[in-house]
């Protein structure tokens, strides 16, 4: 491919600097709000899709790492949070400090430099400590503090991470208080008023003890997204339950089938009737890949056509699910040659590109080379749509692919 378009990645990640909540929460929360503590690791496992770290006491033996401490939660920074730049065989489940991670994980200037190395123009970033849709705050005991924590993260995301130093190249993705749909709607509108067009949400809310998308409980939140043109972004693992097959299955099993939650979630949305009620809703699945989509659409259409009388959808889903998909759903990939070979069955307008920086699956610093190898059979205009134009249209970016929020200079 003679020229490969500058990439707009719709799924990268930020590792929050230690000061995010320390600087933004009232002083009375200094000992209960999120804060960094350097401590040894006592033990840590990741089996059956469950991550279980245990922090040691001061003076204990064990590798030293930086831990987020929040109420009763102790969550370490790990090599899996920021793995780029390391040989694959060196990427292990181990605790690290900020000094041991690549600076682009948490520093805007270094992030932009790493984006330049990787042929990336702009990037939308999911959180780390709050987890992919803010589950950390949803699971906390103090709801007042949780709401303040969500708002503090969003203020940091908009004003600092995506602020003037980013020059419009970092695209904001905000959180909502998932435990209250009306508060969530308020937060969507608060951020939309300052140019935010994407909000994180759970792929399968019932796994978090929350109502399913089939209820009316989420309607205030969905209405706010519909009215403001805010895209609902769902990352694999945003239900705090990664796919696995057994309690003793190694992480490689879950890593192979990570798309499964996206698959289940998409069927939920297509059969929920929400797209009929909120016609401006758009949803995207980060890191879910796209190769599985054609069969699911085929099967969903068959079920809708043949079984809707007893399937519970006749009164709310009035068009084939594949049509609803075309208008409302976006699949995101970073390495999916099979999906690209079946692009006609997915839809050129429903696919977005990502680099997953700085995670272990990331194609950094070779995202361009991976894209060229897998998209070489496609016309240049199709490649341009996948790599940047679809993201520009979906996220309301400038024609140059930049976020034009307050103070960006874009």
mmCIF file of C-alpha atoms in Angstrom:
data_model
loop_
_atom_site.group_PDB
_atom_site.id
_atom_site.type_symbol
_atom_site.label_atom_id
_atom_site.label_comp_id
_atom_site.label_asym_id
_atom_site.label_seq_id
_atom_site.Cartn_x
_atom_site.Cartn_y
_atom_site.Cartn_z
ATOM 1 C CA UNK A 1 0.000 0.000 0.000
ATOM 2 C CA UNK A 2 1.657 3.220 -1.184
ATOM 3 C CA UNK A 3 0.216 5.443 1.518
ATOM 4 C CA UNK A 4 -1.496 4.258 4.662
ATOM 5 C CA UNK A 5 -3.823 6.791 6.335
ATOM 6 C CA UNK A 6 -2.847 8.254 9.682
ATOM 7 C CA UNK A 7 -4.577 6.070 12.269
ATOM 8 C CA UNK A 8 -7.362 7.161 14.586
ATOM 9 C CA UNK A 9 -7.330 4.531 17.329
ATOM 10 C CA UNK A 10 -10.645 4.076 19.116
ATOM 11 C CA UNK A 11 -9.216 1.846 21.826
ATOM 12 C CA UNK A 12 -6.075 2.820 23.672
ATOM 13 C CA UNK A 13 -5.617 3.136 27.431
ATOM 14 C CA UNK A 14 -4.355 5.642 29.947
ATOM 15 C CA UNK A 15 -2.706 4.760 33.242
ATOM 16 C CA UNK A 16 -3.910 7.518 35.538
ATOM 17 C CA UNK A 17 -1.188 9.603 37.219
ATOM 18 C CA UNK A 18 -1.079 9.455 41.017
ATOM 19 C CA UNK A 19 -2.472 12.987 41.394
ATOM 20 C CA UNK A 20 -5.805 12.550 39.563
ATOM 21 C CA UNK A 21 -8.008 12.133 42.646
ATOM 22 C CA UNK A 22 -5.601 13.543 45.211
ATOM 23 C CA UNK A 23 -5.833 16.944 43.510
ATOM 24 C CA UNK A 24 -9.574 16.899 42.785
ATOM 25 C CA UNK A 25 -11.347 15.427 45.814
ATOM 26 C CA UNK A 26 -12.229 17.357 48.996
ATOM 27 C CA UNK A 27 -9.549 17.064 51.685
ATOM 28 C CA UNK A 28 -11.862 15.042 53.951
ATOM 29 C CA UNK A 29 -11.441 12.125 51.514
ATOM 30 C CA UNK A 30 -7.631 12.113 51.674
ATOM 31 C CA UNK A 31 -7.602 8.791 53.564
ATOM 32 C CA UNK A 32 -10.474 7.083 51.732
ATOM 33 C CA UNK A 33 -10.315 8.374 48.147
ATOM 34 C CA UNK A 34 -8.094 6.764 45.493
ATOM 35 C CA UNK A 35 -4.396 7.218 46.283
ATOM 36 C CA UNK A 36 -1.098 5.541 45.434
ATOM 37 C CA UNK A 37 0.799 3.498 48.030
ATOM 38 C CA UNK A 38 4.127 1.774 47.355
ATOM 39 C CA UNK A 39 4.079 -1.703 48.924
ATOM 40 C CA UNK A 40 5.250 -5.301 48.419
ATOM 41 C CA UNK A 41 3.209 -7.987 46.711
ATOM 42 C CA UNK A 42 2.250 -10.929 48.890
ATOM 43 C CA UNK A 43 0.627 -13.029 46.172
ATOM 44 C CA UNK A 44 -1.238 -12.580 42.900
ATOM 45 C CA UNK A 45 -3.192 -14.934 40.637
ATOM 46 C CA UNK A 46 -5.186 -14.563 37.431
ATOM 47 C CA UNK A 47 -7.119 -17.766 36.839
ATOM 48 C CA UNK A 48 -10.562 -18.533 35.507
ATOM 49 C CA UNK A 49 -10.913 -14.905 34.421
ATOM 50 C CA UNK A 50 -10.457 -13.590 37.983
ATOM 51 C CA UNK A 51 -7.631 -11.249 39.035
ATOM 52 C CA UNK A 52 -6.685 -11.669 42.712
ATOM 53 C CA UNK A 53 -3.763 -9.609 44.093
ATOM 54 C CA UNK A 54 -2.863 -9.440 47.808
ATOM 55 C CA UNK A 55 -0.864 -6.471 49.101
ATOM 56 C CA UNK A 56 1.837 -7.129 51.709
ATOM 57 C CA UNK A 57 2.593 -4.980 54.735
ATOM 58 C CA UNK A 58 5.503 -2.585 55.012
ATOM 59 C CA UNK A 59 8.690 -4.562 55.585
ATOM 60 C CA UNK A 60 7.329 -7.805 54.086
ATOM 61 C CA UNK A 61 9.325 -9.660 51.490
ATOM 62 C CA UNK A 62 8.116 -9.578 47.918
ATOM 63 C CA UNK A 63 8.417 -7.455 44.770
ATOM 64 C CA UNK A 64 7.594 -3.780 45.271
ATOM 65 C CA UNK A 65 4.888 -2.083 43.251
ATOM 66 C CA UNK A 66 2.640 0.955 43.229
ATOM 67 C CA UNK A 67 -0.870 0.187 44.452
ATOM 68 C CA UNK A 68 -4.099 2.115 44.124
ATOM 69 C CA UNK A 69 -5.804 2.079 47.515
ATOM 70 C CA UNK A 70 -9.479 3.093 47.709
ATOM 71 C CA UNK A 71 -11.735 2.208 50.646
ATOM 72 C CA UNK A 72 -11.004 -1.527 51.084
ATOM 73 C CA UNK A 73 -9.630 -1.999 47.561
ATOM 74 C CA UNK A 74 -5.941 -2.659 46.896
ATOM 75 C CA UNK A 75 -5.202 -2.716 43.174
ATOM 76 C CA UNK A 76 -1.565 -2.874 41.957
ATOM 77 C CA UNK A 77 -0.153 -1.515 38.741
ATOM 78 C CA UNK A 78 1.027 -4.495 36.712
ATOM 79 C CA UNK A 79 3.102 -5.194 33.651
ATOM 80 C CA UNK A 80 -0.134 -6.086 31.804
ATOM 81 C CA UNK A 81 -1.299 -2.475 32.291
ATOM 82 C CA UNK A 82 1.660 -1.208 30.302
ATOM 83 C CA UNK A 83 3.468 -3.863 28.287
ATOM 84 C CA UNK A 84 4.530 -2.105 25.085
ATOM 85 C CA UNK A 85 8.252 -2.042 24.448
ATOM 86 C CA UNK A 86 8.824 -5.416 26.102
ATOM 87 C CA UNK A 87 9.545 -8.705 24.402
ATOM 88 C CA UNK A 88 6.511 -11.002 24.468
ATOM 89 C CA UNK A 89 8.286 -13.507 26.704
ATOM 90 C CA UNK A 90 9.075 -10.720 29.175
ATOM 91 C CA UNK A 91 5.431 -9.719 29.625
ATOM 92 C CA UNK A 92 4.387 -11.470 32.820
ATOM 93 C CA UNK A 93 1.839 -10.894 35.565
ATOM 94 C CA UNK A 94 3.980 -8.842 37.948
ATOM 95 C CA UNK A 95 3.645 -5.645 39.964
ATOM 96 C CA UNK A 96 5.481 -2.531 38.814
ATOM 97 C CA UNK A 97 6.043 1.095 39.823
ATOM 98 C CA UNK A 98 5.469 4.198 37.712
ATOM 99 C CA UNK A 99 9.221 4.359 37.133
ATOM 100 C CA UNK A 100 9.112 0.875 35.572
ATOM 101 C CA UNK A 101 6.417 1.630 33.014
ATOM 102 C CA UNK A 102 6.687 3.354 29.672
ATOM 103 C CA UNK A 103 6.107 7.100 30.312
ATOM 104 C CA UNK A 104 3.639 7.299 27.430
ATOM 105 C CA UNK A 105 1.270 5.291 29.596
ATOM 106 C CA UNK A 106 0.572 8.289 31.830
ATOM 107 C CA UNK A 107 2.274 11.362 30.338
ATOM 108 C CA UNK A 108 0.674 13.335 27.505
ATOM 109 C CA UNK A 109 3.877 14.497 25.744
ATOM 110 C CA UNK A 110 5.355 10.996 25.813
ATOM 111 C CA UNK A 111 2.053 9.519 24.636
ATOM 112 C CA UNK A 112 2.000 11.818 21.631
ATOM 113 C CA UNK A 113 5.591 10.840 20.837
ATOM 114 C CA UNK A 114 4.688 7.153 20.980
ATOM 115 C CA UNK A 115 1.698 7.820 18.747
ATOM 116 C CA UNK A 116 4.021 9.467 16.215
ATOM 117 C CA UNK A 117 6.239 6.367 16.218
ATOM 118 C CA UNK A 118 3.157 4.252 15.507
ATOM 119 C CA UNK A 119 1.639 6.339 12.675
ATOM 120 C CA UNK A 120 -1.266 7.289 14.962
ATOM 121 C CA UNK A 121 -2.807 10.722 14.710
ATOM 122 C CA UNK A 122 -5.535 10.560 17.373
ATOM 123 C CA UNK A 123 -6.620 8.164 20.099
ATOM 124 C CA UNK A 124 -9.540 7.544 22.430
ATOM 125 C CA UNK A 125 -8.415 6.070 25.763
ATOM 126 C CA UNK A 126 -10.155 3.803 28.269
ATOM 127 C CA UNK A 127 -9.287 4.030 31.986
ATOM 128 C CA UNK A 128 -7.168 1.672 34.088
ATOM 129 C CA UNK A 129 -7.780 2.130 37.819
ATOM 130 C CA UNK A 130 -11.541 2.886 37.471
ATOM 131 C CA UNK A 131 -11.677 -0.156 35.169
ATOM 132 C CA UNK A 132 -13.195 -0.049 31.720
ATOM 133 C CA UNK A 133 -16.562 1.512 32.605
ATOM 134 C CA UNK A 134 -15.981 2.789 36.137
ATOM 135 C CA UNK A 135 -16.789 -0.450 37.971
ATOM 136 C CA UNK A 136 -14.369 0.559 40.733
ATOM 137 C CA UNK A 137 -16.641 3.436 41.750
ATOM 138 C CA UNK A 138 -19.809 1.429 41.219
ATOM 139 C CA UNK A 139 -18.623 -1.238 43.668
ATOM 140 C CA UNK A 140 -17.547 1.259 46.344
ATOM 141 C CA UNK A 141 -19.550 1.725 49.556
ATOM 142 C CA UNK A 142 -19.650 5.531 49.734
ATOM 143 C CA UNK A 143 -21.892 6.702 46.892
ATOM 144 C CA UNK A 144 -21.143 10.382 47.505
ATOM 145 C CA UNK A 145 -17.428 9.708 47.216
ATOM 146 C CA UNK A 146 -18.034 7.452 44.223
ATOM 147 C CA UNK A 147 -19.866 10.210 42.352
ATOM 148 C CA UNK A 148 -17.104 12.677 43.172
ATOM 149 C CA UNK A 149 -14.578 10.107 41.960
ATOM 150 C CA UNK A 150 -16.368 9.716 38.616
ATOM 151 C CA UNK A 151 -16.579 13.471 38.125
ATOM 152 C CA UNK A 152 -12.945 13.973 39.131
ATOM 153 C CA UNK A 153 -11.835 11.404 36.555
ATOM 154 C CA UNK A 154 -13.943 13.071 33.865
ATOM 155 C CA UNK A 155 -12.560 16.503 34.696
ATOM 156 C CA UNK A 156 -9.009 15.164 34.485
ATOM 157 C CA UNK A 157 -9.801 13.363 31.225
ATOM 158 C CA UNK A 158 -11.270 16.467 29.555
ATOM 159 C CA UNK A 159 -9.119 19.226 31.055
ATOM 160 C CA UNK A 160 -5.722 17.535 31.392
ATOM 161 C CA UNK A 161 -5.367 14.293 29.415
ATOM 162 C CA UNK A 162 -7.255 15.757 26.438
ATOM 163 C CA UNK A 163 -6.366 19.348 27.303
ATOM 164 C CA UNK A 164 -4.248 21.941 25.465
ATOM 165 C CA UNK A 165 -1.031 19.888 25.573
ATOM 166 C CA UNK A 166 -2.730 17.136 23.551
ATOM 167 C CA UNK A 167 -3.475 19.511 20.645
ATOM 168 C CA UNK A 168 -6.744 17.716 19.893
ATOM 169 C CA UNK A 169 -5.006 14.368 19.346
ATOM 170 C CA UNK A 170 -6.456 12.697 22.451
ATOM 171 C CA UNK A 171 -10.212 12.112 22.340
ATOM 172 C CA UNK A 172 -12.124 12.117 25.650
ATOM 173 C CA UNK A 173 -14.021 9.087 26.908
ATOM 174 C CA UNK A 174 -15.878 9.730 30.149
ATOM 175 C CA UNK A 175 -17.516 7.652 32.878
ATOM 176 C CA UNK A 176 -20.940 7.750 34.527
ATOM 177 C CA UNK A 177 -22.233 6.668 37.954
ATOM 178 C CA UNK A 178 -23.694 3.355 36.837
ATOM 179 C CA UNK A 179 -25.682 2.899 40.041
ATOM 180 C CA UNK A 180 -28.104 5.713 39.145
ATOM 181 C CA UNK A 181 -29.334 6.167 35.564
ATOM 182 C CA UNK A 182 -30.555 9.717 36.213
ATOM 183 C CA UNK A 183 -27.216 10.795 37.651
ATOM 184 C CA UNK A 184 -25.613 9.042 34.679
ATOM 185 C CA UNK A 185 -27.785 11.094 32.317
ATOM 186 C CA UNK A 186 -26.741 14.283 34.096
ATOM 187 C CA UNK A 187 -23.076 13.374 33.697
ATOM 188 C CA UNK A 188 -23.540 12.601 29.991
ATOM 189 C CA UNK A 189 -25.082 16.025 29.462
ATOM 190 C CA UNK A 190 -22.443 17.789 31.603
ATOM 191 C CA UNK A 191 -19.662 16.342 29.472
ATOM 192 C CA UNK A 192 -21.486 16.684 26.155
ATOM 193 C CA UNK A 193 -21.729 20.418 26.878
ATOM 194 C CA UNK A 194 -17.923 20.553 26.727
ATOM 195 C CA UNK A 195 -17.600 18.549 23.542
ATOM 196 C CA UNK A 196 -17.403 14.951 24.790
ATOM 197 C CA UNK A 197 -18.986 12.442 22.409
ATOM 198 C CA UNK A 198 -18.181 9.060 24.002
ATOM 199 C CA UNK A 199 -19.086 7.430 27.311
ATOM 200 C CA UNK A 200 -18.004 4.073 28.724
ATOM 201 C CA UNK A 201 -20.636 1.491 29.628
ATOM 202 C CA UNK A 202 -20.773 -2.173 30.641
ATOM 203 C CA UNK A 203 -21.157 -4.832 27.970
ATOM 204 C CA UNK A 204 -23.287 -6.957 30.353
ATOM 205 C CA UNK A 205 -24.587 -4.822 33.267
ATOM 206 C CA UNK A 206 -26.191 -7.743 35.198
ATOM 207 C CA UNK A 207 -22.687 -9.124 35.847
ATOM 208 C CA UNK A 208 -22.175 -5.965 37.931
ATOM 209 C CA UNK A 209 -25.446 -6.449 39.802
ATOM 210 C CA UNK A 210 -27.134 -3.825 37.608
ATOM 211 C CA UNK A 211 -30.327 -3.985 35.498
ATOM 212 C CA UNK A 212 -30.130 -5.492 32.043
ATOM 213 C CA UNK A 213 -30.542 -3.479 28.878
ATOM 214 C CA UNK A 214 -33.936 -5.192 28.426
ATOM 215 C CA UNK A 215 -35.433 -3.191 31.304
ATOM 216 C CA UNK A 216 -36.513 0.443 31.246
ATOM 217 C CA UNK A 217 -34.119 1.316 34.074
ATOM 218 C CA UNK A 218 -31.458 2.700 31.727
ATOM 219 C CA UNK A 219 -33.829 4.880 29.704
ATOM 220 C CA UNK A 220 -32.785 8.231 31.270
ATOM 221 C CA UNK A 221 -29.149 7.462 30.419
ATOM 222 C CA UNK A 222 -30.018 6.242 26.918
ATOM 223 C CA UNK A 223 -32.183 9.308 26.312
ATOM 224 C CA UNK A 224 -29.273 11.573 27.230
ATOM 225 C CA UNK A 225 -26.955 9.718 24.859
ATOM 226 C CA UNK A 226 -29.585 9.846 22.110
ATOM 227 C CA UNK A 227 -30.113 13.597 22.532
ATOM 228 C CA UNK A 228 -26.433 14.554 22.701
ATOM 229 C CA UNK A 229 -25.033 12.173 20.095
ATOM 230 C CA UNK A 230 -22.895 10.465 22.736
ATOM 231 C CA UNK A 231 -21.538 7.086 21.632
ATOM 232 C CA UNK A 232 -21.796 4.229 24.144
ATOM 233 C CA UNK A 233 -18.383 2.529 24.204
ATOM 234 C CA UNK A 234 -18.115 -0.972 25.655
ATOM 235 C CA UNK A 235 -14.734 -2.597 26.186
ATOM 236 C CA UNK A 236 -14.160 -6.301 26.693
ATOM 237 C CA UNK A 237 -14.114 -6.922 30.430
ATOM 238 C CA UNK A 238 -16.398 -3.995 31.217
ATOM 239 C CA UNK A 239 -18.679 -6.419 33.033
ATOM 240 C CA UNK A 240 -15.852 -7.424 35.426
ATOM 241 C CA UNK A 241 -16.290 -10.987 34.228
ATOM 242 C CA UNK A 242 -13.952 -12.078 31.499
ATOM 243 C CA UNK A 243 -15.049 -15.124 29.485
ATOM 244 C CA UNK A 244 -13.543 -18.386 30.671
ATOM 245 C CA UNK A 245 -14.464 -22.043 30.800
ATOM 246 C CA UNK A 246 -13.560 -23.090 34.323
ATOM 247 C CA UNK A 247 -12.094 -21.769 37.545
ATOM 248 C CA UNK A 248 -8.730 -23.346 36.726
ATOM 249 C CA UNK A 249 -8.536 -22.306 33.070
ATOM 250 C CA UNK A 250 -5.293 -20.415 32.360
ATOM 251 C CA UNK A 251 -5.514 -16.801 31.152
ATOM 252 C CA UNK A 252 -4.738 -17.963 27.597
ATOM 253 C CA UNK A 253 -8.224 -19.519 27.405
ATOM 254 C CA UNK A 254 -9.970 -16.289 28.305
ATOM 255 C CA UNK A 255 -7.679 -14.240 26.084
ATOM 256 C CA UNK A 256 -8.654 -16.379 23.086
ATOM 257 C CA UNK A 257 -12.385 -15.927 23.630
ATOM 258 C CA UNK A 258 -12.492 -12.323 24.845
ATOM 259 C CA UNK A 259 -14.862 -11.466 21.990
ATOM 260 C CA UNK A 260 -17.586 -13.607 23.592
ATOM 261 C CA UNK A 261 -18.929 -10.911 25.909
ATOM 262 C CA UNK A 262 -19.184 -8.511 22.958
ATOM 263 C CA UNK A 263 -21.101 -11.176 21.069
ATOM 264 C CA UNK A 264 -23.572 -11.702 23.925
ATOM 265 C CA UNK A 265 -23.924 -7.974 24.463
ATOM 266 C CA UNK A 266 -24.590 -7.151 20.836
ATOM 267 C CA UNK A 267 -27.399 -9.696 20.665
ATOM 268 C CA UNK A 268 -28.870 -8.149 23.821
ATOM 269 C CA UNK A 269 -28.934 -4.712 22.217
ATOM 270 C CA UNK A 270 -30.263 -5.915 18.864
ATOM 271 C CA UNK A 271 -33.135 -7.768 20.563
ATOM 272 C CA UNK A 272 -33.856 -5.098 23.188
ATOM 273 C CA UNK A 273 -35.902 -2.650 21.115
ATOM 274 C CA UNK A 274 -33.727 0.233 22.353
ATOM 275 C CA UNK A 275 -32.635 1.216 18.858
ATOM 276 C CA UNK A 276 -36.279 1.564 17.863
ATOM 277 C CA UNK A 277 -37.001 3.821 20.840
ATOM 278 C CA UNK A 278 -33.763 5.828 20.681
ATOM 279 C CA UNK A 279 -33.005 6.156 16.967
ATOM 280 C CA UNK A 280 -29.842 8.251 17.409
ATOM 281 C CA UNK A 281 -28.105 5.734 19.684
ATOM 282 C CA UNK A 282 -24.723 4.433 18.536
ATOM 283 C CA UNK A 283 -22.715 1.736 20.328
ATOM 284 C CA UNK A 284 -19.170 0.420 19.783
ATOM 285 C CA UNK A 285 -17.299 -2.650 21.010
ATOM 286 C CA UNK A 286 -13.655 -1.985 21.838
ATOM 287 C CA UNK A 287 -11.165 -4.828 21.461
ATOM 288 C CA UNK A 288 -13.891 -7.272 20.486
ATOM 289 C CA UNK A 289 -12.539 -7.851 16.953
ATOM 290 C CA UNK A 290 -14.961 -8.332 14.053
ATOM 291 C CA UNK A 291 -14.597 -11.814 12.551
ATOM 292 C CA UNK A 292 -17.492 -13.252 14.561
ATOM 293 C CA UNK A 293 -20.038 -10.630 13.488
ATOM 294 C CA UNK A 294 -21.335 -12.073 10.169
ATOM 295 C CA UNK A 295 -22.598 -15.337 11.635
ATOM 296 C CA UNK A 296 -24.257 -13.651 14.617
ATOM 297 C CA UNK A 297 -26.111 -11.280 12.304
ATOM 298 C CA UNK A 298 -27.197 -14.174 10.120
ATOM 299 C CA UNK A 299 -28.441 -16.151 13.104
ATOM 300 C CA UNK A 300 -30.148 -13.133 14.699
ATOM 301 C CA UNK A 301 -32.061 -12.456 11.477
ATOM 302 C CA UNK A 302 -33.206 -16.078 11.270
ATOM 303 C CA UNK A 303 -34.395 -16.055 14.888
ATOM 304 C CA UNK A 304 -36.165 -12.708 14.400
ATOM 305 C CA UNK A 305 -37.905 -13.966 11.242
ATOM 306 C CA UNK A 306 -38.774 -17.507 12.332
ATOM 307 C CA UNK A 307 -39.142 -17.310 16.106
ATOM 308 C CA UNK A 308 -40.259 -13.809 16.969
ATOM 309 C CA UNK A 309 -43.828 -14.893 17.802
ATOM 310 C CA UNK A 310 -42.608 -16.806 20.832
ATOM 311 C CA UNK A 311 -39.177 -15.203 21.170
ATOM 312 C CA UNK A 312 -40.368 -12.138 23.054
ATOM 313 C CA UNK A 313 -39.342 -9.540 20.464
ATOM 314 C CA UNK A 314 -42.302 -9.227 18.077
ATOM 315 C CA UNK A 315 -43.687 -6.156 19.833
ATOM 316 C CA UNK A 316 -40.419 -4.213 20.100
ATOM 317 C CA UNK A 317 -38.036 -5.206 17.287
ATOM 318 C CA UNK A 318 -39.719 -4.263 14.028
ATOM 319 C CA UNK A 319 -36.856 -4.712 11.573
ATOM 320 C CA UNK A 320 -34.235 -7.411 10.992
ATOM 321 C CA UNK A 321 -31.383 -7.174 13.517
ATOM 322 C CA UNK A 322 -28.848 -6.890 10.680
ATOM 323 C CA UNK A 323 -30.494 -3.634 9.599
ATOM 324 C CA UNK A 324 -30.324 -2.297 13.144
ATOM 325 C CA UNK A 325 -26.666 -3.291 13.297
ATOM 326 C CA UNK A 326 -25.873 -1.315 10.155
ATOM 327 C CA UNK A 327 -27.373 1.845 11.615
ATOM 328 C CA UNK A 328 -26.283 1.587 15.248
ATOM 329 C CA UNK A 329 -23.336 -0.742 15.945
ATOM 330 C CA UNK A 330 -19.568 -0.518 15.383
ATOM 331 C CA UNK A 331 -17.034 -3.299 15.772
ATOM 332 C CA UNK A 332 -13.430 -2.433 16.634
ATOM 333 C CA UNK A 333 -10.324 -4.460 15.796
ATOM 334 C CA UNK A 334 -6.548 -4.281 15.858
ATOM 335 C CA UNK A 335 -5.601 -7.624 14.315
ATOM 336 C CA UNK A 336 -8.324 -9.536 12.477
ATOM 337 C CA UNK A 337 -7.388 -10.692 8.991
ATOM 338 C CA UNK A 338 -10.375 -13.051 8.864
ATOM 339 C CA UNK A 339 -12.824 -10.262 9.633
ATOM 340 C CA UNK A 340 -11.332 -8.060 6.920
ATOM 341 C CA UNK A 341 -11.707 -10.881 4.380
ATOM 342 C CA UNK A 342 -15.431 -10.908 5.216
ATOM 343 C CA UNK A 343 -15.881 -7.152 5.331
ATOM 344 C CA UNK A 344 -18.781 -7.210 2.873
ATOM 345 C CA UNK A 345 -20.783 -9.249 5.387
ATOM 346 C CA UNK A 346 -20.075 -6.749 8.171
ATOM 347 C CA UNK A 347 -20.234 -3.401 6.423
ATOM 348 C CA UNK A 348 -17.436 -0.953 5.643
ATOM 349 C CA UNK A 349 -19.200 1.732 7.647
ATOM 350 C CA UNK A 350 -19.386 -0.381 10.816
ATOM 351 C CA UNK A 351 -15.692 -1.036 11.420
ATOM 352 C CA UNK A 352 -13.148 0.981 13.416
ATOM 353 C CA UNK A 353 -9.398 0.539 13.907
ATOM 354 C CA UNK A 354 -7.465 0.474 17.191
ATOM 355 C CA UNK A 355 -3.937 -0.103 18.518
ATOM 356 C CA UNK A 356 -4.619 -1.052 22.186
ATOM 357 C CA UNK A 357 -1.589 0.893 23.448
ATOM 358 C CA UNK A 358 -0.041 0.143 25.969
ATOM 359 C CA UNK A 359 -1.497 -3.338 26.593
ATOM 360 C CA UNK A 360 0.137 -6.667 25.813
ATOM 361 C CA UNK A 361 -2.129 -7.217 22.792
ATOM 362 C CA UNK A 362 -1.101 -3.881 21.289
ATOM 363 C CA UNK A 363 0.272 -3.747 17.767
ATOM 364 C CA UNK A 364 2.492 -0.796 18.763
ATOM 365 C CA UNK A 365 4.870 0.216 17.212
ATOM 366 C CA UNK A 366 3.817 -1.687 14.082
ATOM 367 C CA UNK A 367 0.116 -0.844 13.784
ATOM 368 C CA UNK A 368 0.699 0.615 10.333
ATOM 369 C CA UNK A 369 2.525 -2.510 9.147
ATOM 370 C CA UNK A 370 -0.201 -4.773 10.554
ATOM 371 C CA UNK A 371 -2.856 -2.681 8.842
ATOM 372 C CA UNK A 372 -1.029 -2.666 5.530
ATOM 373 C CA UNK A 373 -0.611 -6.435 5.605
ATOM 374 C CA UNK A 374 -4.251 -7.144 6.452
ATOM 375 C CA UNK A 375 -5.895 -4.430 4.334
ATOM 376 C CA UNK A 376 -3.755 -4.744 1.220
ATOM 377 C CA UNK A 377 -6.633 -6.287 -0.738
ATOM 378 C CA UNK A 378 -8.966 -3.356 -0.034
ATOM 379 C CA UNK A 379 -9.477 -0.196 -2.088
ATOM 380 C CA UNK A 380 -7.803 2.926 -0.733
ATOM 381 C CA UNK A 381 -11.111 4.640 0.059
ATOM 382 C CA UNK A 382 -12.240 1.601 2.073
ATOM 383 C CA UNK A 383 -8.995 1.590 4.051
ATOM 384 C CA UNK A 384 -9.407 5.305 4.740
ATOM 385 C CA UNK A 385 -12.903 4.747 6.101
ATOM 386 C CA UNK A 386 -11.792 1.949 8.411
ATOM 387 C CA UNK A 387 -8.622 3.590 9.656
ATOM 388 C CA UNK A 388 -9.964 7.111 10.222
ATOM 389 C CA UNK A 389 -13.102 8.363 8.427
ATOM 390 C CA UNK A 390 -15.620 6.200 10.307
ATOM 391 C CA UNK A 391 -14.143 7.384 13.607
ATOM 392 C CA UNK A 392 -14.266 11.016 12.494
ATOM 393 C CA UNK A 393 -17.951 10.726 11.661
ATOM 394 C CA UNK A 394 -18.873 8.716 14.762
ATOM 395 C CA UNK A 395 -16.992 10.818 17.318
ATOM 396 C CA UNK A 396 -17.657 14.227 15.779
ATOM 397 C CA UNK A 397 -14.001 14.996 15.082
ATOM 398 C CA UNK A 398 -12.735 17.688 12.731
ATOM 399 C CA UNK A 399 -12.054 16.803 9.113
ATOM 400 C CA UNK A 400 -8.411 16.558 10.150
ATOM 401 C CA UNK A 401 -9.266 13.898 12.734
ATOM 402 C CA UNK A 402 -8.838 16.033 15.848
ATOM 403 C CA UNK A 403 -11.027 16.643 18.883
ATOM 404 C CA UNK A 404 -12.094 20.286 18.950
ATOM 405 C CA UNK A 405 -13.074 20.506 22.601
ATOM 406 C CA UNK A 406 -12.438 23.499 24.882
ATOM 407 C CA UNK A 407 -8.867 24.721 24.841
ATOM 408 C CA UNK A 408 -7.500 22.119 22.402
ATOM 409 C CA UNK A 409 -6.669 24.559 19.646
ATOM 410 C CA UNK A 410 -7.961 22.055 17.106
#
